[in-house]
Coordinates of C-alpha atoms in Angstrom, one line a residue:
Chain A
M1 CA -16.7 29.7 15.1
T2 CA -15.7 27.2 17.7
A3 CA -18.4 25.3 19.2
T4 CA -19.1 26.4 22.7
L5 CA -22.3 25.5 24.8
P6 CA -25.6 27.4 24.2
A7 CA -26.1 30.5 26.2
S8 CA -29.0 29.2 28.0
V9 CA -27.1 26.9 30.3
P10 CA -25.6 29.7 32.6
G11 CA -23.5 27.3 34.8
A12 CA -21.8 25.6 31.7
T13 CA -21.0 29.1 30.2
R14 CA -19.3 30.3 33.2
R15 CA -17.1 27.0 33.3
A16 CA -16.4 27.7 29.6
D17 CA -15.1 31.2 30.5
R18 CA -12.9 30.0 33.2
R19 CA -11.3 27.6 31.1
E20 CA -10.6 30.1 28.2
A21 CA -9.0 32.3 31.1
S22 CA -6.9 29.7 32.1
L23 CA -5.9 28.7 28.6
L24 CA -4.8 32.5 27.7
R25 CA -2.6 32.4 31.0
R26 CA -1.2 29.3 30.2
L27 CA -0.2 30.7 26.4
L28 CA 1.2 34.0 28.0
T29 CA 3.7 32.3 30.6
Q30 CA 5.4 30.5 27.8
P31 CA 7.9 32.7 25.9
S32 CA 7.1 31.1 22.5
S33 CA 3.5 31.0 22.7
A34 CA 3.2 34.4 24.1
L35 CA 5.5 35.8 21.3
A36 CA 3.4 34.2 18.8
L37 CA 0.4 35.4 20.4
V38 CA 1.7 39.1 20.5
S39 CA 2.9 38.7 16.5
V40 CA -0.8 37.5 15.7
C41 CA -2.4 40.4 17.6
L42 CA 0.1 42.7 15.7
L43 CA -0.7 41.3 12.6
V44 CA -4.6 41.9 12.9
A45 CA -4.1 45.5 14.4
V46 CA -1.7 46.2 11.1
A47 CA -4.6 44.7 8.8
L48 CA -7.6 46.5 10.8
G49 CA -5.3 49.6 11.1
A50 CA -4.2 49.6 7.3
P51 CA -6.0 52.8 6.3
L52 CA -4.8 54.3 9.3
I53 CA -1.1 53.4 8.2
T54 CA -1.5 54.9 4.9
W55 CA -3.2 58.0 6.5
L56 CA 0.0 58.3 8.5
T57 CA 2.4 58.0 6.0
G58 CA 0.4 59.6 3.3
T59 CA 0.3 56.8 0.8
S60 CA -2.3 54.4 -0.6
P61 CA -1.6 50.9 -1.8
T62 CA -2.3 51.8 -5.5
A63 CA -0.8 55.3 -5.8
F64 CA 2.2 55.2 -8.2
H65 CA 5.1 57.3 -6.9
S66 CA 7.3 57.9 -10.0
E67 CA 9.7 60.2 -7.8
A68 CA 10.8 57.3 -5.7
V69 CA 12.2 55.1 -8.5
D70 CA 15.3 56.0 -10.8
P71 CA 14.3 55.6 -14.4
A72 CA 18.1 55.5 -15.3
L73 CA 18.4 52.3 -13.4
G74 CA 15.3 50.5 -15.3
G75 CA 13.2 51.7 -12.6
L76 CA 15.0 50.6 -9.3
P77 CA 13.9 52.5 -6.0
R78 CA 16.1 55.5 -5.4
G79 CA 18.1 55.1 -1.8
A80 CA 19.2 52.0 -0.1
A81 CA 17.3 48.9 0.8
G82 CA 14.9 49.1 -1.8
G83 CA 14.4 52.7 -1.5
I84 CA 13.5 52.8 2.4
T85 CA 12.9 56.4 3.1
S86 CA 10.9 58.5 5.9
A87 CA 8.3 58.8 3.2
H88 CA 8.1 55.1 2.4
W89 CA 8.9 52.9 5.6
L90 CA 9.4 49.7 3.7
G91 CA 10.4 50.9 0.5
V92 CA 8.8 50.9 -2.9
E93 CA 8.0 48.7 -5.7
P94 CA 10.5 48.8 -8.3
G95 CA 9.0 50.1 -11.7
S96 CA 5.6 51.8 -10.4
G97 CA 6.9 53.0 -7.1
R98 CA 4.0 51.7 -5.0
D99 CA 4.6 52.1 -1.2
I100 CA 5.3 48.4 0.0
L101 CA 4.0 49.1 3.5
A102 CA 0.8 50.2 2.5
R103 CA 0.5 47.2 0.1
V104 CA 1.7 44.7 2.9
A105 CA -0.9 46.1 5.1
Y106 CA -3.7 45.9 3.0
G107 CA -2.3 42.4 1.9
A108 CA -2.5 41.5 5.6
R109 CA -6.2 42.4 5.6
V110 CA -6.9 40.0 2.4
S111 CA -5.0 37.2 3.7
L112 CA -6.3 36.9 7.1
L113 CA -9.6 37.9 6.0
I114 CA -9.8 34.9 3.4
S115 CA -8.2 32.5 5.6
V116 CA -10.5 33.2 8.7
L117 CA -13.6 32.9 6.5
A118 CA -12.3 29.8 5.0
T119 CA -11.4 28.3 8.5
A120 CA -15.0 29.1 9.6
I121 CA -16.6 27.3 6.6
S122 CA -14.3 24.2 7.1
V123 CA -14.8 24.3 10.8
A124 CA -18.6 24.3 10.4
L125 CA -19.0 21.8 7.8
G126 CA -16.4 19.7 9.4
T127 CA -17.9 19.7 12.9
A128 CA -21.4 19.1 11.6
L129 CA -20.6 16.2 9.5
G130 CA -17.9 14.8 11.9
L131 CA -20.2 15.0 14.5
A132 CA -23.2 13.3 12.6
A133 CA -20.8 10.7 11.2
G134 CA -19.3 9.8 14.6
F135 CA -22.6 10.3 16.6
F136 CA -25.0 8.3 14.2
G137 CA -22.5 5.9 13.0
G138 CA -23.7 3.2 10.5
W139 CA -24.8 4.4 6.9
T140 CA -24.3 8.2 7.7
D141 CA -20.9 7.5 8.7
A142 CA -20.0 5.3 6.0
V143 CA -21.1 7.7 3.3
I144 CA -19.5 10.8 5.0
G145 CA -16.5 8.9 5.7
R146 CA -16.2 7.8 1.9
V147 CA -16.8 11.6 0.9
M148 CA -14.1 12.8 3.3
D149 CA -11.7 10.1 1.9
L150 CA -12.6 11.2 -1.7
L151 CA -11.9 14.8 -1.0
M152 CA -8.6 14.1 0.5
S153 CA -7.4 12.1 -2.2
F154 CA -7.9 14.9 -4.6
P155 CA -4.8 16.7 -5.8
S156 CA -6.3 19.8 -4.3
L157 CA -4.2 22.3 -5.4
I158 CA -4.3 21.6 -9.1
F159 CA -8.2 21.1 -8.6
M160 CA -8.5 24.2 -6.9
I161 CA -6.9 26.1 -9.9
A162 CA -9.0 24.3 -12.2
L163 CA -12.0 25.6 -10.5
I164 CA -10.9 28.8 -10.0
S165 CA -9.6 29.4 -13.6
A166 CA -13.0 27.9 -15.1
A167 CA -15.3 30.3 -13.2
P168 CA -14.0 33.8 -14.7
G169 CA -16.8 36.3 -13.8
V170 CA -17.1 35.2 -10.2
N171 CA -15.8 37.3 -7.1
R172 CA -12.3 35.8 -6.7
Q173 CA -11.9 36.5 -3.0
L174 CA -15.4 35.1 -2.2
L175 CA -14.4 31.9 -4.6
L176 CA -11.1 31.6 -3.0
V177 CA -13.1 31.2 0.5
V178 CA -15.5 29.1 -0.5
V179 CA -13.1 26.6 -2.4
L180 CA -10.4 26.6 0.5
G181 CA -13.1 25.8 3.1
F182 CA -14.8 23.2 1.0
F183 CA -11.5 21.2 0.3
G184 CA -10.4 21.9 4.1
W185 CA -13.4 20.6 5.9
P186 CA -12.6 16.9 5.7
Y187 CA -9.6 17.3 7.9
V188 CA -11.6 18.8 10.3
G189 CA -14.4 16.2 10.1
R190 CA -12.1 13.4 10.4
L191 CA -10.8 14.6 13.9
V192 CA -14.3 15.5 15.0
R193 CA -15.7 12.2 14.1
G194 CA -12.9 10.3 15.8
Q195 CA -13.5 12.5 18.8
A196 CA -17.4 12.0 18.5
T197 CA -17.2 8.3 18.3
V198 CA -15.4 8.1 21.6
L199 CA -17.8 10.7 23.4
A200 CA -20.9 9.2 22.2
R201 CA -19.9 5.9 24.0
G202 CA -19.5 8.0 27.0
E203 CA -21.2 7.0 30.0
F204 CA -22.9 10.7 30.4
V205 CA -24.3 10.3 27.1
A206 CA -25.9 7.1 28.0
A207 CA -27.1 8.7 31.3
A208 CA -28.7 11.5 29.6
R209 CA -30.5 9.1 27.1
V210 CA -31.9 7.2 29.8
L211 CA -33.1 10.3 31.5
G212 CA -35.1 11.0 28.1
A213 CA -33.1 13.5 26.5
S214 CA -33.7 13.8 22.8
R215 CA -31.4 13.2 20.2
R216 CA -31.0 16.7 19.4
A217 CA -30.3 17.5 23.2
L218 CA -27.7 14.7 23.3
L219 CA -25.7 16.1 20.2
V220 CA -25.7 19.6 21.2
R221 CA -25.4 19.4 25.0
E222 CA -23.5 16.3 25.6
V223 CA -21.2 15.9 22.6
L224 CA -20.8 19.1 21.2
P225 CA -19.1 20.5 24.4
G226 CA -16.4 17.9 24.4
L227 CA -15.3 18.8 21.0
T228 CA -14.5 22.4 21.9
G229 CA -10.6 21.8 22.5
P230 CA -9.8 19.6 19.5
V231 CA -11.9 21.8 17.1
L232 CA -10.1 25.0 18.6
V233 CA -6.6 23.3 17.9
V234 CA -7.7 22.3 14.4
A235 CA -9.2 25.7 13.6
T236 CA -5.9 27.6 14.9
M237 CA -3.8 25.0 12.6
S238 CA -5.8 25.6 9.5
I239 CA -5.4 29.5 9.4
P240 CA -1.7 29.4 8.5
N241 CA -2.5 26.6 6.0
Y242 CA -5.1 28.7 4.3
V243 CA -2.8 31.9 4.6
A244 CA 0.0 29.9 2.8
T245 CA -2.4 28.2 0.1
E246 CA -4.1 31.8 -0.7
A247 CA -0.8 33.3 -1.1
G248 CA 0.6 30.1 -3.2
L249 CA -2.7 30.5 -5.5
S250 CA -2.1 34.3 -5.6
F251 CA 1.9 33.6 -6.5
L252 CA 0.4 31.5 -9.2
G253 CA -1.8 34.2 -10.6
I254 CA -5.1 32.8 -9.9
G255 CA -5.6 34.1 -6.3
V256 CA -6.4 37.8 -5.3
Q257 CA -6.4 40.1 -8.5
P258 CA -4.9 43.2 -8.8
P259 CA -5.2 46.2 -8.0
T260 CA -6.1 44.3 -4.4
P261 CA -2.7 43.8 -3.2
S262 CA -1.9 40.2 -1.7
W263 CA 1.4 38.9 -0.3
G264 CA 1.5 36.1 -2.6
Q265 CA 0.9 38.3 -5.7
M266 CA 3.8 40.9 -4.3
I267 CA 6.2 38.1 -4.2
A268 CA 5.3 36.8 -7.8
A269 CA 5.7 40.3 -8.9
A270 CA 9.0 40.6 -7.2
V271 CA 10.3 37.5 -9.1
P272 CA 11.8 39.3 -12.2
W273 CA 13.5 41.8 -9.7
Y274 CA 14.9 39.3 -7.2
A275 CA 18.5 39.8 -8.1
A276 CA 18.6 43.4 -8.3
D277 CA 16.0 44.5 -5.5
P278 CA 15.9 41.7 -2.9
M279 CA 13.9 43.7 -0.5
Y280 CA 11.0 43.5 -2.8
F281 CA 10.4 39.8 -2.3
L282 CA 12.0 39.9 1.3
I283 CA 9.4 42.0 3.1
P284 CA 6.3 40.3 1.7
G285 CA 7.8 37.2 2.3
A286 CA 8.9 37.7 5.8
F287 CA 5.2 38.9 6.8
L288 CA 4.0 35.6 5.1
F289 CA 6.4 33.5 7.1
I290 CA 5.9 35.5 10.3
T291 CA 2.4 35.0 10.0
V292 CA 2.2 31.4 9.2
L293 CA 4.7 30.8 12.0
A294 CA 2.9 32.5 14.7
F295 CA -0.2 30.7 14.3
N296 CA 1.7 27.5 13.7
V297 CA 3.3 27.9 17.2
L298 CA -0.1 29.1 18.7
G299 CA -1.8 25.9 17.4
D300 CA 1.0 23.7 19.0
A301 CA 0.7 25.7 22.2
I302 CA -3.1 25.6 22.4
R303 CA -3.1 21.7 21.8
D304 CA -0.5 21.2 24.5
A305 CA -2.4 23.4 26.9
L306 CA -5.6 21.5 26.4
D307 CA -4.0 18.0 26.1
P308 CA -1.1 17.6 28.7
R309 CA -0.6 14.1 27.1
S310 CA 0.8 16.0 24.0
R311 CA 3.1 18.2 26.0
R312 CA 6.6 16.2 26.1
Chain B
M1 CA -4.7 -10.5 0.6
I2 CA -5.2 -10.9 -3.1
L3 CA -9.0 -10.1 -2.5
Y4 CA -8.1 -7.0 -0.4
A5 CA -5.8 -5.7 -3.1
L6 CA -8.7 -6.2 -5.6
R7 CA -11.1 -4.4 -3.5
R8 CA -8.6 -1.4 -2.8
L9 CA -8.0 -1.2 -6.6
A10 CA -11.8 -1.1 -7.5
V11 CA -12.3 1.7 -4.7
A12 CA -9.3 3.8 -6.4
V13 CA -11.1 3.4 -9.9
V14 CA -14.3 4.8 -8.5
I15 CA -12.2 7.7 -7.0
L16 CA -10.4 8.3 -10.5
L17 CA -13.9 8.2 -12.3
V18 CA -15.4 10.7 -9.6
I19 CA -12.4 13.1 -9.9
C20 CA -12.5 12.6 -13.7
G21 CA -16.3 13.4 -13.6
A22 CA -15.9 16.4 -11.3
T23 CA -13.1 17.8 -13.5
F24 CA -15.0 17.3 -16.8
A25 CA -18.1 19.0 -15.0
I26 CA -16.2 22.0 -14.4
F27 CA -14.9 22.6 -17.6
Y28 CA -17.6 21.9 -19.8
L29 CA -20.5 23.2 -17.6
M30 CA -18.6 26.5 -17.2
P31 CA -19.3 29.5 -19.4
A32 CA -15.9 29.6 -20.9
D33 CA -16.3 28.2 -24.6
P34 CA -13.7 25.5 -25.3
A35 CA -14.3 25.7 -29.0
Q36 CA -13.3 29.4 -28.7
G37 CA -10.4 28.4 -26.7
A38 CA -9.2 26.1 -29.5
C39 CA -9.6 28.7 -32.0
G40 CA -8.1 31.4 -30.7
K41 CA -9.4 35.2 -30.4
A42 CA -10.0 36.0 -34.0
C43 CA -12.1 33.2 -35.2
S44 CA -15.2 33.2 -37.7
P45 CA -18.4 31.8 -36.3
E46 CA -18.2 29.1 -39.2
R47 CA -14.7 27.9 -37.9
I48 CA -16.2 27.9 -34.4
A49 CA -19.1 25.8 -35.6
Q50 CA -16.6 23.2 -37.6
I51 CA -14.7 23.0 -34.2
R52 CA -17.7 22.4 -32.2
T53 CA -18.4 19.5 -34.6
T54 CA -15.0 17.9 -34.7
L55 CA -14.4 18.2 -30.7
G56 CA -18.0 16.5 -30.5
L57 CA -19.1 19.7 -28.6
N58 CA -22.5 19.6 -29.8
H59 CA -23.3 16.1 -28.0
P60 CA -24.9 16.1 -24.8
V61 CA -22.6 16.6 -21.7
L62 CA -23.0 12.9 -20.8
I63 CA -22.2 11.8 -24.5
Q64 CA -19.0 14.0 -24.5
F65 CA -17.9 12.7 -20.9
R66 CA -18.5 8.9 -22.4
D67 CA -16.3 9.6 -25.2
Y68 CA -13.6 11.3 -23.2
L69 CA -13.5 8.0 -21.2
A70 CA -13.6 5.8 -24.2
G71 CA -10.6 8.0 -25.4
I72 CA -8.7 7.2 -22.5
V73 CA -9.0 3.4 -22.6
A74 CA -9.5 2.6 -26.0
G75 CA -8.3 5.7 -28.0
R76 CA -10.3 8.0 -30.4
S77 CA -10.5 10.2 -33.7
Y78 CA -11.6 13.5 -34.0
G79 CA -13.5 14.5 -37.2
T80 CA -14.5 12.4 -40.1
G81 CA -13.0 11.3 -43.8
A82 CA -9.6 12.6 -44.8
Q83 CA -9.5 15.4 -41.8
A84 CA -9.6 13.0 -39.2
V85 CA -7.2 13.1 -36.5
T86 CA -6.5 10.1 -34.4
C87 CA -5.4 10.0 -30.8
P88 CA -3.7 7.2 -29.7
I89 CA -4.5 5.3 -26.2
P90 CA -4.5 7.0 -23.6
C91 CA -6.4 9.8 -25.4
L92 CA -6.7 13.1 -23.3
G93 CA -7.1 15.2 -26.2
F94 CA -4.9 17.8 -28.0
S95 CA -3.6 20.9 -26.2
F96 CA -5.2 24.4 -27.6
Q97 CA -2.1 26.0 -27.6
T98 CA 0.4 23.5 -29.5
N99 CA -1.9 21.1 -30.8
E100 CA 0.1 18.3 -29.5
P101 CA -1.6 15.1 -27.8
V102 CA -1.7 15.8 -24.0
W103 CA -0.7 12.6 -22.9
G104 CA 2.6 12.9 -24.9
L105 CA 3.0 16.4 -23.2
L106 CA 2.5 14.7 -19.8
T107 CA 5.1 12.0 -20.6
E108 CA 7.5 14.2 -21.7
R109 CA 7.2 16.5 -18.8
L110 CA 7.3 13.6 -16.1
P111 CA 11.3 12.8 -15.7
V112 CA 11.5 16.8 -14.4
S113 CA 8.8 16.2 -11.9
V114 CA 10.2 12.7 -10.9
S115 CA 13.8 14.0 -10.4
I116 CA 12.5 16.7 -8.2
A117 CA 10.0 14.6 -6.1
V118 CA 12.4 11.6 -5.6
G119 CA 15.6 13.7 -4.8
A120 CA 13.6 16.2 -2.5
A121 CA 12.0 13.0 -0.9
A122 CA 15.3 11.1 -0.2
L123 CA 16.5 14.4 1.5
W124 CA 13.8 15.2 3.4
L125 CA 13.3 11.5 4.7
A126 CA 17.1 11.3 5.9
V127 CA 17.2 14.6 7.6
G128 CA 13.6 14.7 9.0
V129 CA 13.6 11.5 10.4
T130 CA 17.3 11.5 11.8
A131 CA 16.4 14.7 13.5
G132 CA 13.2 13.4 14.9
V133 CA 14.9 10.3 16.4
V134 CA 18.0 12.3 17.8
S135 CA 15.4 14.7 19.3
A136 CA 13.2 12.1 20.7
L137 CA 16.4 10.6 22.3
R138 CA 17.6 13.8 23.8
R139 CA 14.2 15.2 24.8
G140 CA 14.3 18.4 26.4
S141 CA 18.1 19.0 25.4
V142 CA 19.4 22.0 23.8
W143 CA 19.6 19.9 20.4
D144 CA 16.0 19.0 20.7
R145 CA 14.5 22.7 21.3
A146 CA 16.7 23.8 18.5
A147 CA 15.8 21.1 15.9
M148 CA 12.0 21.3 16.8
V149 CA 12.0 25.2 16.4
A150 CA 13.8 25.0 12.9
A151 CA 11.3 22.2 12.3
L152 CA 8.5 24.7 12.8
G153 CA 10.1 27.2 11.0
G154 CA 10.6 24.8 7.8
V155 CA 7.0 24.0 7.8
S156 CA 6.2 27.4 7.8
L157 CA 8.3 28.7 5.0
P158 CA 6.4 29.3 1.6
V159 CA 8.1 27.1 -1.2
Y160 CA 8.2 30.2 -3.6
F161 CA 9.7 32.3 -0.8
T162 CA 12.5 29.6 0.0
A163 CA 13.2 29.4 -3.5
L164 CA 13.7 33.2 -4.2
V165 CA 15.9 33.5 -1.1
L166 CA 18.0 30.1 -2.5
Q167 CA 18.4 31.6 -5.7
Y168 CA 19.4 35.0 -4.1
L169 CA 21.8 33.5 -2.1
L170 CA 23.3 30.5 -3.9
V171 CA 23.3 32.0 -7.4
V172 CA 23.4 35.8 -7.1
K173 CA 25.6 36.5 -4.2
A174 CA 27.7 33.4 -3.7
G175 CA 27.6 32.3 -7.4
V176 CA 27.9 28.6 -6.4
L177 CA 25.0 27.0 -8.4
P178 CA 23.9 27.5 -11.9
Y179 CA 20.2 28.9 -12.8
P180 CA 18.3 25.6 -12.4
Q181 CA 17.2 24.4 -15.8
A182 CA 16.3 21.0 -17.2
V183 CA 19.1 18.6 -17.4
A184 CA 18.4 15.1 -18.0
L185 CA 20.1 12.7 -15.7
T186 CA 21.5 10.6 -18.7
D187 CA 23.0 13.5 -20.5
D188 CA 25.0 15.0 -17.6
P189 CA 24.8 13.6 -14.2
V190 CA 26.5 16.4 -12.3
G191 CA 24.8 19.2 -14.3
W192 CA 21.6 17.3 -13.2
A193 CA 22.3 17.3 -9.7
E194 CA 23.3 20.9 -10.0
S195 CA 20.3 22.2 -11.2
M196 CA 18.1 20.0 -9.2
L197 CA 20.0 21.0 -5.7
M198 CA 17.9 24.2 -5.0
P199 CA 14.4 22.9 -5.7
W200 CA 15.7 19.3 -3.6
I201 CA 16.3 21.8 -0.7
T202 CA 13.5 23.9 -1.0
L203 CA 10.9 21.1 -0.9
A204 CA 13.3 19.2 1.6
M205 CA 13.0 22.3 4.1
L206 CA 9.4 22.1 4.1
Y207 CA 8.6 18.5 4.5
A208 CA 11.6 17.6 6.8
G209 CA 10.2 19.7 9.3
I210 CA 7.0 17.8 8.9
Y211 CA 8.5 14.6 9.2
A212 CA 10.9 15.4 12.0
R213 CA 7.8 16.4 14.3
I214 CA 6.1 13.3 13.5
T215 CA 8.9 10.8 14.0
R216 CA 9.9 12.6 17.4
G217 CA 6.1 12.3 18.7
E218 CA 5.7 8.9 17.2
M219 CA 9.5 7.9 18.8
L220 CA 8.3 9.2 22.2
E221 CA 5.3 7.2 22.0
S222 CA 7.0 3.9 21.3
L223 CA 9.7 4.7 23.8
G224 CA 7.2 4.6 26.6
Q225 CA 5.6 1.2 25.6
N226 CA 6.0 -2.0 27.4
F227 CA 7.4 -3.7 24.7
V228 CA 10.5 -1.4 25.0
R229 CA 10.8 -2.1 28.5
T230 CA 10.5 -5.8 27.9
A231 CA 13.3 -5.5 25.3
R232 CA 15.4 -3.5 27.7
A233 CA 14.6 -6.0 30.5
K234 CA 15.7 -8.8 28.3
G235 CA 19.0 -7.2 28.5
L236 CA 19.2 -6.4 24.9
P237 CA 21.9 -3.9 23.7
E238 CA 20.4 -0.6 23.6
R239 CA 21.3 -0.2 19.7
T240 CA 18.9 -3.1 19.0
V241 CA 16.4 -2.0 21.5
L242 CA 16.2 1.5 19.7
R243 CA 16.2 0.3 16.2
R244 CA 14.4 -2.9 16.5
H245 CA 11.8 -2.2 18.9
A246 CA 11.4 1.4 19.3
L247 CA 12.1 3.1 15.7
R248 CA 10.0 0.2 13.6
P249 CA 6.5 1.2 15.1
A250 CA 7.4 4.8 15.1
L251 CA 8.1 4.5 11.4
M252 CA 4.6 3.1 10.4
P253 CA 2.8 6.3 10.5
I254 CA 5.8 8.0 8.4
V255 CA 5.3 5.3 5.9
T256 CA 1.9 6.5 5.2
I257 CA 2.3 10.2 4.9
F258 CA 5.5 9.5 2.8
G259 CA 3.5 7.8 0.5
M260 CA 1.0 10.4 -0.1
D261 CA 3.5 13.0 -0.2
L262 CA 5.3 11.5 -2.8
G263 CA 2.4 10.5 -4.9
A264 CA 1.4 14.2 -4.8
L265 CA 4.8 15.3 -5.8
L266 CA 5.1 12.7 -8.6
G267 CA 2.0 14.6 -10.4
G268 CA 3.9 17.8 -10.4
A269 CA 5.2 20.2 -7.6
L270 CA 3.1 23.1 -9.0
I271 CA 4.7 25.9 -7.2
T272 CA 8.1 24.8 -7.0
E273 CA 8.7 24.1 -10.5
S274 CA 7.0 27.3 -11.4
A275 CA 9.6 29.1 -8.8
F276 CA 12.3 27.5 -10.4
G277 CA 10.9 27.6 -14.1
L278 CA 11.7 24.2 -14.4
P279 CA 9.5 22.3 -17.2
G280 CA 7.7 19.6 -15.2
V281 CA 4.1 18.5 -15.2
G282 CA 3.3 21.2 -12.4
K283 CA 5.0 24.0 -14.8
L284 CA 2.6 22.6 -17.5
A285 CA -0.3 22.7 -15.4
A286 CA 0.6 26.3 -14.6
D287 CA 1.0 27.3 -18.2
A288 CA -2.1 25.5 -19.5
I289 CA -3.9 27.5 -16.7
N290 CA -2.5 30.9 -17.8
S291 CA -3.2 30.1 -21.3
A292 CA -6.8 28.7 -20.6
D293 CA -5.6 25.2 -22.4
Q294 CA -8.5 23.3 -21.1
P295 CA -7.4 19.8 -22.2
V296 CA -4.4 20.0 -20.7
I297 CA -5.7 21.3 -17.5
L298 CA -7.8 18.4 -17.6
G299 CA -5.3 16.3 -18.3
V300 CA -3.0 17.2 -15.7
T301 CA -5.8 17.2 -13.1
L302 CA -6.4 13.3 -13.8
F303 CA -2.7 12.5 -14.0
A304 CA -2.1 14.0 -10.9
A305 CA -5.2 12.6 -9.3
G306 CA -3.8 9.1 -10.6
F307 CA -0.8 9.5 -8.5
V308 CA -2.2 10.5 -5.4
V309 CA -4.9 7.6 -5.9
L310 CA -2.2 4.8 -6.8
A311 CA 0.1 6.0 -4.0
N312 CA -2.9 5.8 -1.5
V313 CA -3.5 2.2 -2.6
A314 CA 0.2 1.3 -2.4
V315 CA 0.3 2.6 1.0
D316 CA -2.7 0.4 1.9
L317 CA -1.3 -2.4 0.4
V318 CA 2.0 -2.2 2.3
Y319 CA 0.2 -1.8 5.5
A320 CA -2.0 -4.8 4.8
A321 CA 1.1 -6.8 4.4
L322 CA 2.8 -5.4 7.5
D323 CA -0.2 -5.7 9.6
P324 CA -3.1 -8.6 9.1
R325 CA -5.4 -6.8 11.1
V326 CA -6.0 -3.8 8.4
R327 CA -7.0 -6.7 6.0
A328 CA -9.8 -8.2 8.0
V329 CA -11.1 -4.5 8.9
G330 CA -10.9 -3.1 5.5

């Protein structure tokens, strides 16, 4: 989703490729960002390979395993540490006996899918509107600026909840993507606007204008490429935000609906059991924490790599 | 300055009106029927029709919205004749579940939310800013690295997860704290602090990380400025240089973010309150959502937005008082 140069400019594409290669090398040379990158790749692998995992372990995220829980103990998993056995690698849910690994893996799919799509929406909207505000200035800037201020002063969590709970029949995951993306774009827009204002005053833009470049060409060829770096950083930083918000909404019971598993929903389901079976909330919680942390570290590292000034 | 303040307030009122309109539109244009919600599941068509008349749902949406706004500033009464129910200023309607006035519910729950927000804010401000300053002064040291790793970890911790871990460790395993419950500060100060300690730590872990990172960045920025070099060159003691010349400008952005964060939390820490089962404004919202209690959801949204918008105004005014350039531009 990050804005790259149009493919019709061969020289520029090669330049962008080179820059991406050097960015990757920088990320891999630092232990913290390399670890974060590996974690993110592993998470994506778990999410994509969820069906493979359940095939290997012979379970499914929705299958009940009554033999794995002990009715005499109120439905607590049989065995130590939340029922970790060779059949259930991360244990089972108390009560229903559903396999936690299968649910966590399928939960990763939901979580990553929603946050990546929401990021795509907020980055697309934020870049387009921020670019327009910064480049054209004047009335365009005033109107877009006010809308951004307004959206940022909304109590967005409560508002999202109100919006979602007022639309019962709608596909919940789609609604989450749209709502998260919609409330997220002003943060991208504000950054892009600032950057675009600076770039639009640049000498290279003036030169292109003198050479007779159309407005469209100025926007797309001169200003937009300069935004790649900041937009990449803000996109990486918004993914963990959306992962956390989606999980929070699901924790409150208005995010992803059962039977589709989600990490926040699993933690909410674990609340009544937290004293007797702490593994039940620790496992989805740990996945959530590691995901958010890995993306945060990665976002920091990309920012430092692209902007040496911020590396202190 | 007064003109600036008035203009800022006018903008705030407009923002609140837009938020009010948007929230209102969501509820009254969406498929769920408020009259059905007010009446419950087993309800005769006549009763629904009667409720529609009483709540004014038979009027066009714009008239309903006007009545709602009028209710906030002037109060209103539902129904006519002997059955009329008056709703005093500021009227946000009545809960579908309990039939209590929404404003009463909000003010009743507010002390819990304020207790959580103010205590947590004091904690994260102290920890976050101190950690950030020390990190900036000892840049690259073991302390700096450890603090920044901890800060990033804190930022990444979901509140409800921290809440469960703390409850498991402190209440179940160690038994040093009681289960959180609403204790009024005036009734039992010690019990109040004990029951609030876990929510405070939970929120502070999240926010202290953010504040430490910002403080460190700003502090490094200002330490590199010419005025700090000048202050040192004048031979001022290092303490004075740091406190008066380096820390002060570094704290300006912190003031902005602090105002907004505190404003947002005063209107209810939704997830934290739900996770600990504390009856604040946020828990009220969560409960209202689960029972589709529309007037309460509408009321909480406006109430919370009011705090956010007021905090914005307050921050802008503090800024304008500190920095005259803001007044000229704004």
